[in-house]
Short mmCIF file of C-alpha atoms and ligand atoms in Angstrom, two decimals:
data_model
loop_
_atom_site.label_atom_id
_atom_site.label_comp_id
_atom_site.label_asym_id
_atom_site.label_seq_id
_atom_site.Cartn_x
_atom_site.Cartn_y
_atom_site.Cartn_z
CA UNK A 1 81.90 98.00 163.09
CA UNK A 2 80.42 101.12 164.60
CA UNK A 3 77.46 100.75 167.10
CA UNK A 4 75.21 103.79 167.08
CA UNK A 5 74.49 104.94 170.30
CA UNK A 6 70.75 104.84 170.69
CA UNK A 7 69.17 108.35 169.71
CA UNK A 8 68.56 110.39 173.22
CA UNK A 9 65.67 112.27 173.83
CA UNK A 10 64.47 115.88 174.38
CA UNK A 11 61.37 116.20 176.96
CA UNK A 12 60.37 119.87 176.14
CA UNK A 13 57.35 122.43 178.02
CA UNK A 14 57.19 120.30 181.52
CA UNK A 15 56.13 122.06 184.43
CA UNK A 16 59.10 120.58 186.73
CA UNK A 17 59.38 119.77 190.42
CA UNK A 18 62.95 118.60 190.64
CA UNK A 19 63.83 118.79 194.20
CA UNK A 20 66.93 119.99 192.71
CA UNK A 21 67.62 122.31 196.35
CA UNK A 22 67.72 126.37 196.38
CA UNK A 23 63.61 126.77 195.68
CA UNK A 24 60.58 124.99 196.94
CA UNK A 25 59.55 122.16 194.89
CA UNK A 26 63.03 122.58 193.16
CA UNK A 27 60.12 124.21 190.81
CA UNK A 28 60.92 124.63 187.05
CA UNK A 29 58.32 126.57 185.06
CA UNK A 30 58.85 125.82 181.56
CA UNK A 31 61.80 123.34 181.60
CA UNK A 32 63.20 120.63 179.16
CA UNK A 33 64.81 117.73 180.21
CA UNK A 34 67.50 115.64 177.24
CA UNK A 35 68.43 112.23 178.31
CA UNK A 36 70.95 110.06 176.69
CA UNK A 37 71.17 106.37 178.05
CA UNK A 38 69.20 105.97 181.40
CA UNK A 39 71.22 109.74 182.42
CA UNK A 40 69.72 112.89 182.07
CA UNK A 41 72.19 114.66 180.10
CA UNK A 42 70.66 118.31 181.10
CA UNK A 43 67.73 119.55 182.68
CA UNK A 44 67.05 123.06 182.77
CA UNK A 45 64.64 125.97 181.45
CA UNK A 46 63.54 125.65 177.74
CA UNK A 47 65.35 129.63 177.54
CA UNK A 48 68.96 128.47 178.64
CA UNK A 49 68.69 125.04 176.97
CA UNK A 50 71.88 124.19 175.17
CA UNK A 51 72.48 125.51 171.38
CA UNK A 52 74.41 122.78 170.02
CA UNK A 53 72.15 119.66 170.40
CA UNK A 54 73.09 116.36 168.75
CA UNK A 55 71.07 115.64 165.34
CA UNK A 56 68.64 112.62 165.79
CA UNK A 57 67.17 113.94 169.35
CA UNK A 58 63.22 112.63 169.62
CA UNK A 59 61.78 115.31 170.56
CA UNK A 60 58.38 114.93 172.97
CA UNK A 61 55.98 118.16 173.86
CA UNK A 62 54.68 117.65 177.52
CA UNK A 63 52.49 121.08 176.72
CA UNK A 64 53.10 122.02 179.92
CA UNK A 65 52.52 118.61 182.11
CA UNK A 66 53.53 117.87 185.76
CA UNK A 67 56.58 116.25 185.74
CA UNK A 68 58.61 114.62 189.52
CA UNK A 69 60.89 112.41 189.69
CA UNK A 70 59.71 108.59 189.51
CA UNK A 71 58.64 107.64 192.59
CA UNK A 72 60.58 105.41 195.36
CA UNK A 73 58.92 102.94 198.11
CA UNK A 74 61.64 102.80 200.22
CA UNK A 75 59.94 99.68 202.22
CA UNK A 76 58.05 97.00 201.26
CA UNK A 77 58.03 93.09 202.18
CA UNK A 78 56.13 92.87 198.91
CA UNK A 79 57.33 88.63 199.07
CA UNK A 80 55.22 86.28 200.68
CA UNK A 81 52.26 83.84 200.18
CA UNK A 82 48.56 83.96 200.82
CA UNK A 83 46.73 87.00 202.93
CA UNK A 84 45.78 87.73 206.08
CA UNK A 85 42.11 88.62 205.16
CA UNK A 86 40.29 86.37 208.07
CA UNK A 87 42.96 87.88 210.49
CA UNK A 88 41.95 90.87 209.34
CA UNK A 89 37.95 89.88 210.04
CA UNK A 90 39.24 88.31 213.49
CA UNK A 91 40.64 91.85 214.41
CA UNK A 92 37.44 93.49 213.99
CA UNK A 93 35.47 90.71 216.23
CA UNK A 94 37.65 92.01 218.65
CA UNK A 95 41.43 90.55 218.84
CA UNK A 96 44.52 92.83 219.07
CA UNK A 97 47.36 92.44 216.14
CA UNK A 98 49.58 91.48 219.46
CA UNK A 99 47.17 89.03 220.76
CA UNK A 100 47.00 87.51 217.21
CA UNK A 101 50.98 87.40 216.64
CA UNK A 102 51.13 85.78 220.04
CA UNK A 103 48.85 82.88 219.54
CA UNK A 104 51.06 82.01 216.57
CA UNK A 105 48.76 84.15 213.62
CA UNK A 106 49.96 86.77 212.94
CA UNK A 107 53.23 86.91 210.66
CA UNK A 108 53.42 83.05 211.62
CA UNK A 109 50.99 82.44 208.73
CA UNK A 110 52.15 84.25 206.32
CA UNK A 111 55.24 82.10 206.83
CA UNK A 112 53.91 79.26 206.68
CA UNK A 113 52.04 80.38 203.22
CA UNK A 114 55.55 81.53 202.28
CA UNK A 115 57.25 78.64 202.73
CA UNK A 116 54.64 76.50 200.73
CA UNK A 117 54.49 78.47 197.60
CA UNK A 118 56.67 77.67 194.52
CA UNK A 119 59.27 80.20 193.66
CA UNK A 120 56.92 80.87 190.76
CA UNK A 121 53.66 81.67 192.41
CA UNK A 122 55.71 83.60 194.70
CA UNK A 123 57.10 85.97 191.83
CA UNK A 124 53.51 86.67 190.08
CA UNK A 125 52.05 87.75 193.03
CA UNK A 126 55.29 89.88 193.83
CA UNK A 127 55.04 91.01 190.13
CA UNK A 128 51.39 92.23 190.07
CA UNK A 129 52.45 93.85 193.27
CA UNK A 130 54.98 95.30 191.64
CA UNK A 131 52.86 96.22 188.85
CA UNK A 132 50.14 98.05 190.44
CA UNK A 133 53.01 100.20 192.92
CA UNK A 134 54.37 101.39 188.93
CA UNK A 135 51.08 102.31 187.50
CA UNK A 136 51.16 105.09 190.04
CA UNK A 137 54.94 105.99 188.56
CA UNK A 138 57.14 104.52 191.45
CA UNK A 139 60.48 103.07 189.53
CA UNK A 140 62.67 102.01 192.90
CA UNK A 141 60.86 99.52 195.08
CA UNK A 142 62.84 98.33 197.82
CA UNK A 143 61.69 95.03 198.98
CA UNK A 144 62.37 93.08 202.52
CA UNK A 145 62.16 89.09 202.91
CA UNK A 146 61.21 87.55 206.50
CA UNK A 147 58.20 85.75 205.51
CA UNK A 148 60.72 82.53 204.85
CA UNK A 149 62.91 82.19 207.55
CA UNK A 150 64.44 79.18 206.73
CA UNK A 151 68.36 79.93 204.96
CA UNK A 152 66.57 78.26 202.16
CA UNK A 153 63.25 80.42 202.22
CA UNK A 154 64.76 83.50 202.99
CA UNK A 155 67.06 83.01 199.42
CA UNK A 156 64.44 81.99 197.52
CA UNK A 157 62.38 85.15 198.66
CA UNK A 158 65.73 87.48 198.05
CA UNK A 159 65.93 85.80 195.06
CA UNK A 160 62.27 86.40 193.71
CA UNK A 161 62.80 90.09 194.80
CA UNK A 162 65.99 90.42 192.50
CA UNK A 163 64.59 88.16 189.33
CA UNK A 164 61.69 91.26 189.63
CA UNK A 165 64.24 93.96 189.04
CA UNK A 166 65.44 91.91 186.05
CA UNK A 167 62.54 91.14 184.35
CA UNK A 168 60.49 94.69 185.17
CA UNK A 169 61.09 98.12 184.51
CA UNK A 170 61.96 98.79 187.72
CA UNK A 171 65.10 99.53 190.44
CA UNK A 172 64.65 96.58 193.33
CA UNK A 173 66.92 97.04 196.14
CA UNK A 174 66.25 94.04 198.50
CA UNK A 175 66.62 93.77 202.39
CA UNK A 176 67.24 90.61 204.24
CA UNK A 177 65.05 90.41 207.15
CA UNK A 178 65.56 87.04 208.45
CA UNK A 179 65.46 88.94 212.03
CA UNK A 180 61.63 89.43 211.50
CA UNK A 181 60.27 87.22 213.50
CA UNK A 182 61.21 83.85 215.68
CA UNK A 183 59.72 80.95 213.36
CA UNK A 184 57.91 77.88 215.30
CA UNK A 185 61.03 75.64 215.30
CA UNK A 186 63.03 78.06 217.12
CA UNK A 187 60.02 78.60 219.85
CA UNK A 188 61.72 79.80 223.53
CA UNK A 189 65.47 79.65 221.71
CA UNK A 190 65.42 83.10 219.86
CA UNK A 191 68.98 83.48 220.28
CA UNK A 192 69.81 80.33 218.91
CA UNK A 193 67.52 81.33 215.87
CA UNK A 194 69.79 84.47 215.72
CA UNK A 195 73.06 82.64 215.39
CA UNK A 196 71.36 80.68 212.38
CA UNK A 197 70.26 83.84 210.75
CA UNK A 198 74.27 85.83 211.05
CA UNK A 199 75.40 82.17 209.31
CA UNK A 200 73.08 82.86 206.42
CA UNK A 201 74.25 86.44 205.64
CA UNK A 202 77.69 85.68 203.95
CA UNK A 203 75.63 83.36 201.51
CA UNK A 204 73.13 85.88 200.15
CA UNK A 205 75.58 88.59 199.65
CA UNK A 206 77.99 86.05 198.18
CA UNK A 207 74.93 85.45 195.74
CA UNK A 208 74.58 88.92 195.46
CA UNK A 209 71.08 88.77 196.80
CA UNK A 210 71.49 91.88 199.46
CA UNK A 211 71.69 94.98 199.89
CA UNK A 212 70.93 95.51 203.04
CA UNK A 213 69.89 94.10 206.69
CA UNK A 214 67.42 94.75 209.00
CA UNK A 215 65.36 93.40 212.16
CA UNK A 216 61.93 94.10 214.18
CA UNK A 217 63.17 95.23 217.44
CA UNK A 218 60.02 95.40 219.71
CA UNK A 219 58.07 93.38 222.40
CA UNK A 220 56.79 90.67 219.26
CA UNK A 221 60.32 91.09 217.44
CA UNK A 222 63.96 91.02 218.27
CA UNK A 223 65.52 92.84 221.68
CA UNK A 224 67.99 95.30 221.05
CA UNK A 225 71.08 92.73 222.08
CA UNK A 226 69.99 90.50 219.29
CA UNK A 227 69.64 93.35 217.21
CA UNK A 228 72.86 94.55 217.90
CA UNK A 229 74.27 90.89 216.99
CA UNK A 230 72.64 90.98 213.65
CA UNK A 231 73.68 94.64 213.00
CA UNK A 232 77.48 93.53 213.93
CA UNK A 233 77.70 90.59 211.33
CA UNK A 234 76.20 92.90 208.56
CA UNK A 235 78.57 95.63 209.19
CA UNK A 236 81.24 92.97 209.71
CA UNK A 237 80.24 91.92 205.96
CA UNK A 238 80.33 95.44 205.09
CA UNK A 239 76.74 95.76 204.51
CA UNK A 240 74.23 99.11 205.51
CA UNK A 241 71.80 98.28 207.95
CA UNK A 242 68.28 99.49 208.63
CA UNK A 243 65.71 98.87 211.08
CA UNK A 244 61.95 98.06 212.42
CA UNK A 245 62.38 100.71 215.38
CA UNK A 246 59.99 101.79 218.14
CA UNK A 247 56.78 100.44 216.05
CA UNK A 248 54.90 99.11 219.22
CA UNK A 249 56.93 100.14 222.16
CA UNK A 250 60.29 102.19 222.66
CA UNK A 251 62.89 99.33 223.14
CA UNK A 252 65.86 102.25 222.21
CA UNK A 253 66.32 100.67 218.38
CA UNK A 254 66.61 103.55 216.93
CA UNK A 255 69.84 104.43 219.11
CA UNK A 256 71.41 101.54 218.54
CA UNK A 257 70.82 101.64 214.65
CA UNK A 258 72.31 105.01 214.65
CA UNK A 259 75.51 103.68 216.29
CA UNK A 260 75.69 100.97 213.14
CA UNK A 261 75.72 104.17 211.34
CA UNK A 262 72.05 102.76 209.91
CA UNK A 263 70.02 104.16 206.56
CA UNK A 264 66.82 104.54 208.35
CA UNK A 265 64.82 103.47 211.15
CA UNK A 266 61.09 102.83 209.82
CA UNK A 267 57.67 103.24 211.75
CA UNK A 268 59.04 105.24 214.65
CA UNK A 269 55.78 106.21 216.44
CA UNK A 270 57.22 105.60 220.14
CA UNK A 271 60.47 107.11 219.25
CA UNK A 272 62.21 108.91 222.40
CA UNK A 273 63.99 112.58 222.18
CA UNK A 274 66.93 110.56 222.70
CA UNK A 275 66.59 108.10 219.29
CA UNK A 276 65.92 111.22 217.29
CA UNK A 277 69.44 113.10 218.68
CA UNK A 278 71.00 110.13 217.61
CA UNK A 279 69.47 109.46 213.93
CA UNK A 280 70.08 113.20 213.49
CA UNK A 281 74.02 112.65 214.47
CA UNK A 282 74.31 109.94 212.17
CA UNK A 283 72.27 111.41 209.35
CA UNK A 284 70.02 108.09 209.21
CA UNK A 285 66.57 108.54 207.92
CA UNK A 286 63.48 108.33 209.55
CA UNK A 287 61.06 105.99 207.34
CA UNK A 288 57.30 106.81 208.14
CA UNK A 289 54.77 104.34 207.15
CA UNK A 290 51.03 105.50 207.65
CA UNK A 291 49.65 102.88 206.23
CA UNK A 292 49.95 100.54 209.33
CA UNK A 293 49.36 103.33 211.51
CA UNK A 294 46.22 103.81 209.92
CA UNK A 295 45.40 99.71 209.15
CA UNK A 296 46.46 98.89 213.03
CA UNK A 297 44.50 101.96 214.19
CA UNK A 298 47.29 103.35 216.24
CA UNK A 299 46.90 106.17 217.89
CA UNK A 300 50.27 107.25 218.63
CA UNK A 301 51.86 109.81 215.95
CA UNK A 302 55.35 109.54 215.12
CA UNK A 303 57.45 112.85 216.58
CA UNK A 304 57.27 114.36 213.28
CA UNK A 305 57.85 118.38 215.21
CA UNK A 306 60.79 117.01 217.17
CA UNK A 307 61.91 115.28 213.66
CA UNK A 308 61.57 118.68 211.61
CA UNK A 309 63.59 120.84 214.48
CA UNK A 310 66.40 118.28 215.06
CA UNK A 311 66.98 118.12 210.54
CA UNK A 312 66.23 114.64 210.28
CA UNK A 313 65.49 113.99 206.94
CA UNK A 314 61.86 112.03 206.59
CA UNK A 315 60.75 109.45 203.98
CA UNK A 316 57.39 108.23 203.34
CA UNK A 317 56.48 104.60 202.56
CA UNK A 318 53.69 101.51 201.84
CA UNK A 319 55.20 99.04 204.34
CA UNK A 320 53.12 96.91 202.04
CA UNK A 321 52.20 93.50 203.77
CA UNK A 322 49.63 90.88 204.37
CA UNK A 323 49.79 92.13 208.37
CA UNK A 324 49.67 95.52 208.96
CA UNK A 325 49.52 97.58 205.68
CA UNK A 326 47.99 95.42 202.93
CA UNK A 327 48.31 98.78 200.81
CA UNK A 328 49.22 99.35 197.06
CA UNK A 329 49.55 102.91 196.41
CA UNK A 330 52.17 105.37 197.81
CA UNK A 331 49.84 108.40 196.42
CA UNK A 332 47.84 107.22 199.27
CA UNK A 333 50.61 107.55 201.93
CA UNK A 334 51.46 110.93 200.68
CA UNK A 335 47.78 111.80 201.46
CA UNK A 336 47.90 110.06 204.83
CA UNK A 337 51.38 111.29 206.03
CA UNK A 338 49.83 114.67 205.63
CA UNK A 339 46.73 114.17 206.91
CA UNK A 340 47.79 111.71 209.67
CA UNK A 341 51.50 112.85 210.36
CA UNK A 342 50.68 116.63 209.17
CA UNK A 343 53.36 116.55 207.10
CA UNK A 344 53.83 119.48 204.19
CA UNK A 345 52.71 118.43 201.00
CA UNK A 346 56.27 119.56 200.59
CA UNK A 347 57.63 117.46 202.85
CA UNK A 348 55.36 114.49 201.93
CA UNK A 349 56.98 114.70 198.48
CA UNK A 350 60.32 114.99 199.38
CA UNK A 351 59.39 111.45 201.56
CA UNK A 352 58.94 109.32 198.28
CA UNK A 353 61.49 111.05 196.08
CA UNK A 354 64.94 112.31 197.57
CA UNK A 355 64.65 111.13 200.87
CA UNK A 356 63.49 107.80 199.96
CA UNK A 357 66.69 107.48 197.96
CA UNK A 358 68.85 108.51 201.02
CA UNK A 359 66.66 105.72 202.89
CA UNK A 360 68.08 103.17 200.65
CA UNK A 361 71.64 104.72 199.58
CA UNK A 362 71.35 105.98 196.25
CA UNK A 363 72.61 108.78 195.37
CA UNK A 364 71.75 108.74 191.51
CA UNK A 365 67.90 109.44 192.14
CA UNK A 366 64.98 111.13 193.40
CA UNK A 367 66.05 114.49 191.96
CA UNK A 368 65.59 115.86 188.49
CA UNK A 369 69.16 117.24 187.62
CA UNK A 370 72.33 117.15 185.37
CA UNK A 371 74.22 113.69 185.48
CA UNK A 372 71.44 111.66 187.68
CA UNK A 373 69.25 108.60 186.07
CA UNK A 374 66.65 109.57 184.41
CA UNK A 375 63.74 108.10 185.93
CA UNK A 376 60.12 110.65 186.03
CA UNK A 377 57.04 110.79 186.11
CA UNK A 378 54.05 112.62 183.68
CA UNK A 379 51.21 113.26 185.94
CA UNK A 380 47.61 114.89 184.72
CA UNK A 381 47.77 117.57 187.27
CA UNK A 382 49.66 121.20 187.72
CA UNK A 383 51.08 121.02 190.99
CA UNK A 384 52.08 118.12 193.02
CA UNK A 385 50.35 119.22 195.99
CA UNK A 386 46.77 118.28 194.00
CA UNK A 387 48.34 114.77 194.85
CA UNK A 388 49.14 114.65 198.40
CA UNK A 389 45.54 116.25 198.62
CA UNK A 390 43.20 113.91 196.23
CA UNK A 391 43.29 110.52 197.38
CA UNK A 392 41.78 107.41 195.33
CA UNK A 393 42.25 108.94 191.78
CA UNK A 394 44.35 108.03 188.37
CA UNK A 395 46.72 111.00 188.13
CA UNK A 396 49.78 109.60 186.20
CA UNK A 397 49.69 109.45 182.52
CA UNK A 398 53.42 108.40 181.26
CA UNK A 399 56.46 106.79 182.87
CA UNK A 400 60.23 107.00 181.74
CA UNK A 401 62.17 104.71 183.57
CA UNK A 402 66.44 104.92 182.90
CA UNK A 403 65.49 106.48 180.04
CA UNK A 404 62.61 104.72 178.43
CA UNK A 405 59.32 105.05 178.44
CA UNK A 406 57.57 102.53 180.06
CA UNK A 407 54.00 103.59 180.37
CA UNK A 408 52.67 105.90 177.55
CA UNK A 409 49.85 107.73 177.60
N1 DI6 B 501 56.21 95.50 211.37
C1 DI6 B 501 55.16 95.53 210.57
O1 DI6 B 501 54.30 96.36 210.58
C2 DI6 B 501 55.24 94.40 209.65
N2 DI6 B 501 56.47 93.80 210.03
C3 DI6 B 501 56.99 94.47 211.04
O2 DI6 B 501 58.05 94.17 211.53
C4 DI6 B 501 54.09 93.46 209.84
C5 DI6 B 501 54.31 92.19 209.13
C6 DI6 B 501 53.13 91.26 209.23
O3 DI6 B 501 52.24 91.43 210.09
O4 DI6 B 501 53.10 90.31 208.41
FE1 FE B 502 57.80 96.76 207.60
#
């Protein structure tokens, strides 16, 4: 017997920003896009759209609506248990996020919360996470663990982060961050706690639960030799790496992650001329994450001038935690990475679509065009600059995700 193919679709009258590259925006005035599968078959203007198309197509009139690509957090440690809401009231009677972390607070608790919540209580909070990060049309969430730090813990939060990916409309790359930070039972013997965590890697790729690795290299994290450990045995296995680099202090992590050839290097706000010659050598991404800036009230910006001149490629994300950026909306960010980072609108954009998927190595996204998955976004607006510059409204109306339409309007 003969399957049928499923019908494809025709997406006709969209105002497009494609970041396809040659014009700003990769702007699209009257363009149509036809998917078949979870691939966009051809995007293009309504006047050159193909003559011969297949019988069957449904055909949908976006009357002229904004349409981007669906949007990508490219970091998130959106697994763990509890909150940190009396650290958070602690902080403003007067205690520092360090002081905190060092009296054994800090992310401490959160993995102690972690480690006590069923695999299932861990998932629906992950999944209403989840839910409310898609309501705002993001479709590729990448998602860390290091709130478990046990081999046992840090599976079961990989594990949680993958069953998401399965069960929701959504991409979920995950991260293994067992290299997050020292856990009680390893007090005064990080490196020993180091040799545990290389052991665990083969496992979790073996069970397919990574996709990458990463580490907090600063004062309250990792030092760069144990970094460089961790970075060795992932490469070693054949996996990317990424990292936590010059968040607090400039400890020279973004160097080394360029040597490993890293994705990105994430928070960067005491990052040296020196890290950002070598990211822009290796072509690794720099991952900004103004929520925590703005939640830890830092006060030092990332280089985002020196970034620009030396062509390293920026991405924009929640950093969603309990700790330092307890936030659920990357519309937000886009308004605070302009506003804080004075980033372009532009640029902002470009930080949660295309560069985002260069953050986390896939090539198949974050651009409207020819051949790549068809994943967008319908938003009630006419340019996507209106939503780097609102902040704290309800902008997107419809949300196709590989193809189907998840959220309708
Ligand atoms: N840097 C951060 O901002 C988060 N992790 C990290 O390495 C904070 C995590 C937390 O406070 O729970
Ligand atoms: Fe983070």
């Amino acid at each position: 017997m003969n399957i049928a193919a499923p019908p494809g679709t025709l997406w006709r009258h969209a105002r497009l920003a494609s970041f396809q590259p040659g014009v700003p925006w990769g702007w699209i005035e009257n363009a149509a896009l036809w998917i078949e599968g979870g691939t966009l078959r051809w995007v293009g203007p309504e006047s050159s759209l193909p003559r011969e198309l297949p019988p069957g197509l449904q055909e949908h009139d976006l009357q002229g609506a904004l349409v981007t690509p669906g949007l990508i957090d490219a970091h998130t440690h959106l697994v763990y248990g509890g909150d940190r809401a009396a650290e958070f009231e602690q902080r403003l009677l007067g205690a520092s996020y360090e002081d905190i972390a060092r009296a054994g607070g800090g992310i401490r608790s959160t993995v102690v919360a972690t480690r006590a919540a069923s695999d299932e209580t861990l998932f629906l909070a992950a999944a209403g996470r989840a839910s409310t990060l898609m309501d705002e049309g993001v479709t590729t969430l990448e998602i860390k663990s290091g709130y478990g730090l046990t081999q046992g813990d840090e599976a079961r939060c990989l594990a949680v982060a993958r069953r998401l990916g399965r069960e929701l409309p959504l991409t979920v790359r995950t991260t293994s961050l067992a290299a997050h930070a020292l856990p009680p039972e390893y007090t005064g013997r990080a490196d020993d706690y180091i040799d545990a965590a290389i052991t665990w890697l083969a496992g979790q790729q073996a069970a397919g639960l990574v996709d990458a690795v990463d580490a907090f290299c600063d004062t309250i994290g990792f030092t760069t030799a144990q970094t460089e450990r961790i970075f060795q045995a992932a490469r070693a296995l054949g996996l990317p790496v990424k990292l936590h680099a010059e968040q607090l202090s400039d400890q020279g992590g973004a160097a080394l992650a360029a040597r490993h050839g890293a994705l990105s290097c994430d928070h960067l706000e005491h990052l040296s001329p020196a890290g950002i010659a070598a990211m822009a050598q290796a072509g690794t991404v720099a991952v900004l994450l103004p929520g925590a800036y703005y939640f830890l009230r830092e006060t030092k910006l990332p280089p985002v001038p020196a970034l620009r001149e030396a062509g390293v490629p920026m991405a924009i994300a929640t950093d969603h935690n309990p700790g330092s950026s307890p936030c659920l909306s990357l519309l937000l960010m886009l308004n605070m990475a302009c506003t804080f980072f004075r980033l372009t609108p532009e640029e902002a954009w470009r930080g949660v679509t295309v560069n985002a998927a260069r953050a986390l190595g896939l090539p198949d996204r974050g651009v409207l065009a020819t051949g790549l998955r068809a994943d967008f976004a319908v938003w009630d607006a006419e340019h996507p600059r209106e939503l780097a510059y609102r902040f704290g409204h309800r902008p997107c109306r419809r949300v196709v995700q590989a193809g189907r339409e998840i959220i309708h309007p």
